[in-house]
Amino acid sequence: MADLSSDDALGAALTDLAGHLRTSEQSLWPRVLADLDPLPRPRVPVRGLAIAAIAVLVVLVAVAAIAPARRAVADLLGIGSTTVTHVDGVRSGAATPRLQPEGSEAALRRRLGTAGLALPDAALVGDPRGWRVDLSGETIVEYDDVTFGERAEGTVPALKRVPEQGQVEAIRVGEEPGYWIPGPHTRTIAGRTVRSASVLLWVADGLELRLEGDVTLTEMLEIARSVRRLR
């Protein structure tokens, strides 16, 4: 027998032995895995899921109570091409200029009817005092107490800036979604910022509609529900 008392002799013997051994070219790992029982998946009880959901809700409510977070959530509001955001201080926009009639009221109704646009019931708003028809942007018709605006969804974007403590209420006009914003704020569209009174915004039949004026929500909703496309 060879003397294996030294490290050099032991190393040489092991090298020689390795040359006489045949090893498998395939890994044993797949067979080892096959022999192992799979680890059971942890089961989360329904009660545990309910508690977790409540905890998440509590966190969301707490975050919403923080002013910056509340403002970030409010910034997600919007309808049609209009975004509604809360700001620390509302800029003093210019007063909305009064519009003049462009022809007769009958001509206005014919033009809006040809374009598939709408008007509120005259029995509720009276006769129009001025208007501007812009089929590629926003058509505006002014009455004694309210201003009615309409435009196709996806046209020129508008921005409503509401004071930090201002109210923005999600409402419905019939079956259609909308927002009610009472009190003064500003509206920016096409690079121009103007002061706005209370406003009702909603969408219907591919149109973004706006009623603005110093009237109550009840009155606004009654007028809004009367809006019909002209034929």
mmCIF file of C-alpha atoms in Angstrom:
data_model
loop_
_atom_site.group_PDB
_atom_site.id
_atom_site.type_symbol
_atom_site.label_atom_id
_atom_site.label_comp_id
_atom_site.label_asym_id
_atom_site.label_seq_id
_atom_site.Cartn_x
_atom_site.Cartn_y
_atom_site.Cartn_z
ATOM 1 C CA MET A 1 0.000 0.000 0.000
ATOM 2 C CA ALA A 2 1.255 3.457 -0.859
ATOM 3 C CA ASP A 3 2.377 5.716 1.924
ATOM 4 C CA LEU A 4 -0.377 8.365 2.335
ATOM 5 C CA SER A 5 1.071 10.035 5.363
ATOM 6 C CA SER A 6 1.989 13.228 3.479
ATOM 7 C CA ASP A 7 -0.352 15.700 1.810
ATOM 8 C CA ASP A 8 1.443 15.379 -1.526
ATOM 9 C CA ALA A 9 1.092 11.599 -1.512
ATOM 10 C CA LEU A 10 -2.604 11.757 -0.579
ATOM 11 C CA GLY A 11 -3.308 14.287 -3.332
ATOM 12 C CA ALA A 12 -1.620 12.146 -5.950
ATOM 13 C CA ALA A 13 -3.550 9.044 -4.839
ATOM 14 C CA LEU A 14 -6.899 10.834 -5.039
ATOM 15 C CA THR A 15 -6.104 12.149 -8.510
ATOM 16 C CA ASP A 16 -5.294 8.658 -9.679
ATOM 17 C CA LEU A 17 -8.499 7.272 -8.159
ATOM 18 C CA ALA A 18 -10.586 9.917 -9.911
ATOM 19 C CA GLY A 19 -9.277 8.728 -13.231
ATOM 20 C CA HIS A 20 -10.672 5.237 -12.622
ATOM 21 C CA LEU A 21 -14.132 6.320 -11.523
ATOM 22 C CA ARG A 22 -17.118 6.740 -13.913
ATOM 23 C CA THR A 23 -19.548 9.508 -13.043
ATOM 24 C CA SER A 24 -22.995 10.201 -14.477
ATOM 25 C CA GLU A 25 -23.249 13.119 -16.891
ATOM 26 C CA GLN A 26 -26.769 13.882 -15.679
ATOM 27 C CA SER A 27 -27.444 15.820 -12.570
ATOM 28 C CA LEU A 28 -29.013 14.028 -9.628
ATOM 29 C CA TRP A 29 -30.943 17.149 -8.664
ATOM 30 C CA PRO A 30 -34.143 16.373 -10.644
ATOM 31 C CA ARG A 31 -34.368 12.950 -9.011
ATOM 32 C CA VAL A 32 -33.759 14.458 -5.601
ATOM 33 C CA LEU A 33 -36.556 16.962 -6.180
ATOM 34 C CA ALA A 34 -38.863 14.207 -7.335
ATOM 35 C CA ASP A 35 -38.342 12.343 -4.100
ATOM 36 C CA LEU A 36 -39.067 15.398 -1.974
ATOM 37 C CA ASP A 37 -42.639 16.151 -0.912
ATOM 38 C CA PRO A 38 -43.695 19.655 -2.076
ATOM 39 C CA LEU A 39 -43.968 22.201 0.681
ATOM 40 C CA PRO A 40 -47.596 22.928 1.538
ATOM 41 C CA ARG A 41 -48.819 26.433 0.633
ATOM 42 C CA PRO A 42 -49.774 28.519 3.614
ATOM 43 C CA ARG A 43 -53.534 28.983 3.893
ATOM 44 C CA VAL A 44 -54.726 32.461 4.807
ATOM 45 C CA PRO A 45 -58.017 32.291 6.678
ATOM 46 C CA VAL A 46 -60.892 34.427 5.435
ATOM 47 C CA ARG A 47 -60.935 36.231 8.767
ATOM 48 C CA GLY A 48 -57.304 37.168 8.227
ATOM 49 C CA LEU A 49 -58.065 38.605 4.790
ATOM 50 C CA ALA A 50 -60.931 40.651 6.201
ATOM 51 C CA ILE A 51 -58.725 42.085 8.948
ATOM 52 C CA ALA A 52 -56.050 42.953 6.380
ATOM 53 C CA ALA A 53 -58.595 44.712 4.163
ATOM 54 C CA ILE A 54 -59.855 46.765 7.104
ATOM 55 C CA ALA A 55 -56.302 47.729 8.002
ATOM 56 C CA VAL A 56 -55.640 48.942 4.458
ATOM 57 C CA LEU A 57 -58.855 50.970 4.545
ATOM 58 C CA VAL A 58 -57.876 52.613 7.816
ATOM 59 C CA VAL A 59 -54.506 53.583 6.337
ATOM 60 C CA LEU A 60 -56.163 55.099 3.256
ATOM 61 C CA VAL A 61 -58.545 57.131 5.398
ATOM 62 C CA ALA A 62 -55.658 58.367 7.514
ATOM 63 C CA VAL A 63 -53.663 59.351 4.429
ATOM 64 C CA ALA A 64 -56.666 61.154 2.949
ATOM 65 C CA ALA A 65 -56.877 63.246 6.113
ATOM 66 C CA ILE A 66 -53.426 64.701 5.362
ATOM 67 C CA ALA A 67 -53.756 67.891 3.290
ATOM 68 C CA PRO A 68 -51.090 67.125 0.606
ATOM 69 C CA ALA A 69 -52.443 63.612 0.130
ATOM 70 C CA ARG A 70 -56.016 64.882 0.022
ATOM 71 C CA ARG A 71 -55.009 67.362 -2.664
ATOM 72 C CA ALA A 72 -53.304 64.629 -4.684
ATOM 73 C CA VAL A 73 -56.472 62.529 -4.572
ATOM 74 C CA ALA A 74 -58.558 65.532 -5.630
ATOM 75 C CA ASP A 75 -56.217 66.079 -8.568
ATOM 76 C CA LEU A 76 -57.435 62.797 -9.996
ATOM 77 C CA LEU A 77 -60.894 64.274 -10.502
ATOM 78 C CA GLY A 78 -62.004 65.124 -13.966
ATOM 79 C CA ILE A 79 -64.722 64.635 -16.519
ATOM 80 C CA GLY A 80 -64.563 64.761 -20.276
ATOM 81 C CA SER A 81 -61.675 67.064 -21.179
ATOM 82 C CA THR A 82 -61.907 69.012 -17.906
ATOM 83 C CA THR A 83 -59.577 68.400 -14.965
ATOM 84 C CA VAL A 84 -60.595 69.558 -11.477
ATOM 85 C CA THR A 85 -57.848 70.300 -8.975
ATOM 86 C CA HIS A 86 -57.651 71.811 -5.477
ATOM 87 C CA VAL A 87 -55.062 74.544 -4.962
ATOM 88 C CA ASP A 88 -53.832 76.549 -1.961
ATOM 89 C CA GLY A 89 -54.884 79.835 -3.484
ATOM 90 C CA VAL A 90 -57.044 80.477 -6.525
ATOM 91 C CA ARG A 91 -55.623 82.972 -8.980
ATOM 92 C CA SER A 92 -57.804 85.991 -9.691
ATOM 93 C CA GLY A 93 -58.928 85.322 -13.234
ATOM 94 C CA ALA A 94 -60.475 87.867 -15.508
ATOM 95 C CA ALA A 95 -64.209 88.404 -15.607
ATOM 96 C CA THR A 96 -65.933 86.423 -18.342
ATOM 97 C CA PRO A 97 -66.711 88.834 -21.183
ATOM 98 C CA ARG A 98 -70.334 89.133 -22.239
ATOM 99 C CA LEU A 99 -71.169 87.605 -25.601
ATOM 100 C CA GLN A 100 -73.190 89.229 -28.337
ATOM 101 C CA PRO A 101 -75.763 87.468 -30.504
ATOM 102 C CA GLU A 102 -74.428 86.107 -33.793
ATOM 103 C CA GLY A 103 -77.536 86.489 -35.921
ATOM 104 C CA SER A 104 -81.039 85.479 -34.884
ATOM 105 C CA GLU A 105 -82.013 82.892 -32.290
ATOM 106 C CA ALA A 106 -83.695 80.864 -35.047
ATOM 107 C CA ALA A 107 -80.417 80.818 -36.975
ATOM 108 C CA LEU A 108 -78.588 79.733 -33.828
ATOM 109 C CA ARG A 109 -80.958 76.815 -33.287
ATOM 110 C CA ARG A 110 -80.669 75.734 -36.935
ATOM 111 C CA ARG A 111 -76.884 75.818 -36.782
ATOM 112 C CA LEU A 112 -76.716 73.870 -33.526
ATOM 113 C CA GLY A 113 -79.247 71.363 -34.847
ATOM 114 C CA THR A 114 -77.180 70.777 -37.999
ATOM 115 C CA ALA A 115 -74.098 70.175 -35.813
ATOM 116 C CA GLY A 116 -75.971 67.815 -33.477
ATOM 117 C CA LEU A 117 -75.579 70.146 -30.499
ATOM 118 C CA ALA A 118 -78.067 70.863 -27.699
ATOM 119 C CA LEU A 119 -79.777 73.591 -25.679
ATOM 120 C CA PRO A 120 -81.676 73.649 -22.385
ATOM 121 C CA ASP A 121 -85.446 74.170 -22.271
ATOM 122 C CA ALA A 122 -86.257 77.843 -22.923
ATOM 123 C CA ALA A 123 -89.082 77.630 -20.385
ATOM 124 C CA LEU A 124 -86.427 77.239 -17.654
ATOM 125 C CA VAL A 125 -83.683 79.580 -18.846
ATOM 126 C CA GLY A 126 -85.455 82.175 -20.976
ATOM 127 C CA ASP A 127 -84.181 83.605 -24.245
ATOM 128 C CA PRO A 128 -80.446 83.540 -25.035
ATOM 129 C CA ARG A 129 -78.723 86.922 -24.607
ATOM 130 C CA GLY A 130 -75.515 86.153 -26.463
ATOM 131 C CA TRP A 131 -73.629 83.213 -27.927
ATOM 132 C CA ARG A 132 -70.524 81.998 -29.681
ATOM 133 C CA VAL A 133 -70.665 78.894 -31.872
ATOM 134 C CA ASP A 134 -67.338 77.062 -32.199
ATOM 135 C CA LEU A 135 -67.833 73.585 -33.638
ATOM 136 C CA SER A 136 -64.143 72.659 -33.258
ATOM 137 C CA GLY A 137 -63.931 74.001 -29.691
ATOM 138 C CA GLU A 138 -66.607 75.131 -27.228
ATOM 139 C CA THR A 139 -70.001 76.570 -28.070
ATOM 140 C CA ILE A 140 -71.333 78.962 -25.379
ATOM 141 C CA VAL A 141 -74.834 80.347 -24.970
ATOM 142 C CA GLU A 142 -75.540 82.940 -22.272
ATOM 143 C CA TYR A 143 -78.890 83.415 -20.529
ATOM 144 C CA ASP A 144 -79.976 85.802 -17.781
ATOM 145 C CA ASP A 145 -78.965 83.535 -14.890
ATOM 146 C CA VAL A 146 -76.782 80.791 -16.356
ATOM 147 C CA THR A 147 -74.207 80.172 -19.059
ATOM 148 C CA PHE A 148 -74.446 76.938 -21.043
ATOM 149 C CA GLY A 149 -71.336 75.468 -22.671
ATOM 150 C CA GLU A 150 -70.952 72.344 -24.780
ATOM 151 C CA ARG A 151 -68.197 70.661 -26.737
ATOM 152 C CA ALA A 152 -67.342 67.248 -28.039
ATOM 153 C CA GLU A 153 -65.473 65.011 -25.602
ATOM 154 C CA GLY A 154 -61.732 64.970 -26.224
ATOM 155 C CA THR A 155 -61.463 68.532 -27.537
ATOM 156 C CA VAL A 156 -59.514 71.444 -26.019
ATOM 157 C CA PRO A 157 -58.653 70.593 -22.377
ATOM 158 C CA ALA A 158 -59.877 72.814 -19.546
ATOM 159 C CA LEU A 159 -58.700 73.167 -15.942
ATOM 160 C CA LYS A 160 -60.899 74.001 -12.948
ATOM 161 C CA ARG A 161 -58.948 75.334 -9.965
ATOM 162 C CA VAL A 162 -60.914 75.072 -6.713
ATOM 163 C CA PRO A 163 -59.790 76.543 -3.350
ATOM 164 C CA GLU A 164 -58.275 74.089 -0.881
ATOM 165 C CA GLN A 165 -61.427 73.975 1.235
ATOM 166 C CA GLY A 166 -63.751 74.166 -1.767
ATOM 167 C CA GLN A 167 -66.331 71.458 -2.375
ATOM 168 C CA VAL A 168 -66.330 69.109 -5.348
ATOM 169 C CA GLU A 169 -69.337 66.793 -5.301
ATOM 170 C CA ALA A 170 -69.821 63.830 -7.609
ATOM 171 C CA ILE A 171 -73.431 63.808 -8.799
ATOM 172 C CA ARG A 172 -75.534 62.344 -11.580
ATOM 173 C CA VAL A 173 -77.628 64.146 -14.168
ATOM 174 C CA GLY A 174 -80.227 61.498 -14.873
ATOM 175 C CA GLU A 175 -78.044 58.464 -15.564
ATOM 176 C CA GLU A 176 -74.967 60.467 -16.552
ATOM 177 C CA PRO A 177 -71.954 61.203 -14.282
ATOM 178 C CA GLY A 178 -71.046 64.742 -13.355
ATOM 179 C CA TYR A 179 -69.555 67.161 -10.800
ATOM 180 C CA TRP A 180 -71.066 70.045 -8.858
ATOM 181 C CA ILE A 181 -68.620 72.771 -7.773
ATOM 182 C CA PRO A 182 -70.325 75.477 -5.697
ATOM 183 C CA GLY A 183 -68.821 78.867 -5.084
ATOM 184 C CA PRO A 184 -66.122 80.864 -6.861
ATOM 185 C CA HIS A 185 -63.167 79.226 -8.592
ATOM 186 C CA THR A 186 -61.329 79.701 -11.885
ATOM 187 C CA ARG A 187 -61.460 78.030 -15.265
ATOM 188 C CA THR A 188 -58.546 77.916 -17.698
ATOM 189 C CA ILE A 189 -59.087 76.991 -21.338
ATOM 190 C CA ALA A 190 -57.091 77.828 -24.472
ATOM 191 C CA GLY A 191 -54.574 79.769 -22.366
ATOM 192 C CA ARG A 192 -57.174 82.089 -20.795
ATOM 193 C CA THR A 193 -58.160 82.040 -17.105
ATOM 194 C CA VAL A 194 -61.533 83.471 -16.073
ATOM 195 C CA ARG A 195 -63.485 83.624 -12.830
ATOM 196 C CA SER A 196 -66.289 81.099 -12.497
ATOM 197 C CA ALA A 197 -69.345 80.934 -10.297
ATOM 198 C CA SER A 198 -70.994 77.678 -9.267
ATOM 199 C CA VAL A 199 -70.829 75.101 -12.039
ATOM 200 C CA LEU A 200 -72.392 71.782 -12.973
ATOM 201 C CA LEU A 201 -70.299 69.583 -15.291
ATOM 202 C CA TRP A 202 -71.502 66.382 -16.924
ATOM 203 C CA VAL A 203 -71.168 64.280 -20.066
ATOM 204 C CA ALA A 204 -73.931 62.858 -22.246
ATOM 205 C CA ASP A 205 -74.033 61.369 -25.736
ATOM 206 C CA GLY A 206 -70.431 62.256 -26.529
ATOM 207 C CA LEU A 207 -70.788 65.857 -25.342
ATOM 208 C CA GLU A 208 -69.141 67.559 -22.365
ATOM 209 C CA LEU A 209 -71.727 69.967 -20.939
ATOM 210 C CA ARG A 210 -71.388 72.894 -18.537
ATOM 211 C CA LEU A 211 -73.899 75.046 -16.700
ATOM 212 C CA GLU A 212 -72.482 77.962 -14.760
ATOM 213 C CA GLY A 213 -74.178 80.638 -12.663
ATOM 214 C CA ASP A 214 -75.229 81.802 -9.193
ATOM 215 C CA VAL A 215 -78.103 79.360 -8.810
ATOM 216 C CA THR A 216 -78.699 76.362 -6.560
ATOM 217 C CA LEU A 217 -77.846 72.761 -7.359
ATOM 218 C CA THR A 218 -81.569 71.925 -7.483
ATOM 219 C CA GLU A 219 -82.120 74.582 -10.146
ATOM 220 C CA MET A 220 -79.000 73.507 -12.033
ATOM 221 C CA LEU A 221 -80.124 69.880 -12.122
ATOM 222 C CA GLU A 222 -83.578 70.837 -13.371
ATOM 223 C CA ILE A 223 -82.053 72.844 -16.214
ATOM 224 C CA ALA A 224 -79.472 70.137 -16.964
ATOM 225 C CA ARG A 225 -82.123 67.437 -17.238
ATOM 226 C CA SER A 226 -83.955 69.577 -19.801
ATOM 227 C CA VAL A 227 -80.976 69.758 -22.207
ATOM 228 C CA ARG A 228 -81.849 68.133 -25.557
ATOM 229 C CA ARG A 229 -80.103 67.898 -28.908
ATOM 230 C CA LEU A 230 -81.698 70.070 -31.533
ATOM 231 C CA ARG A 231 -83.024 68.443 -34.697
#
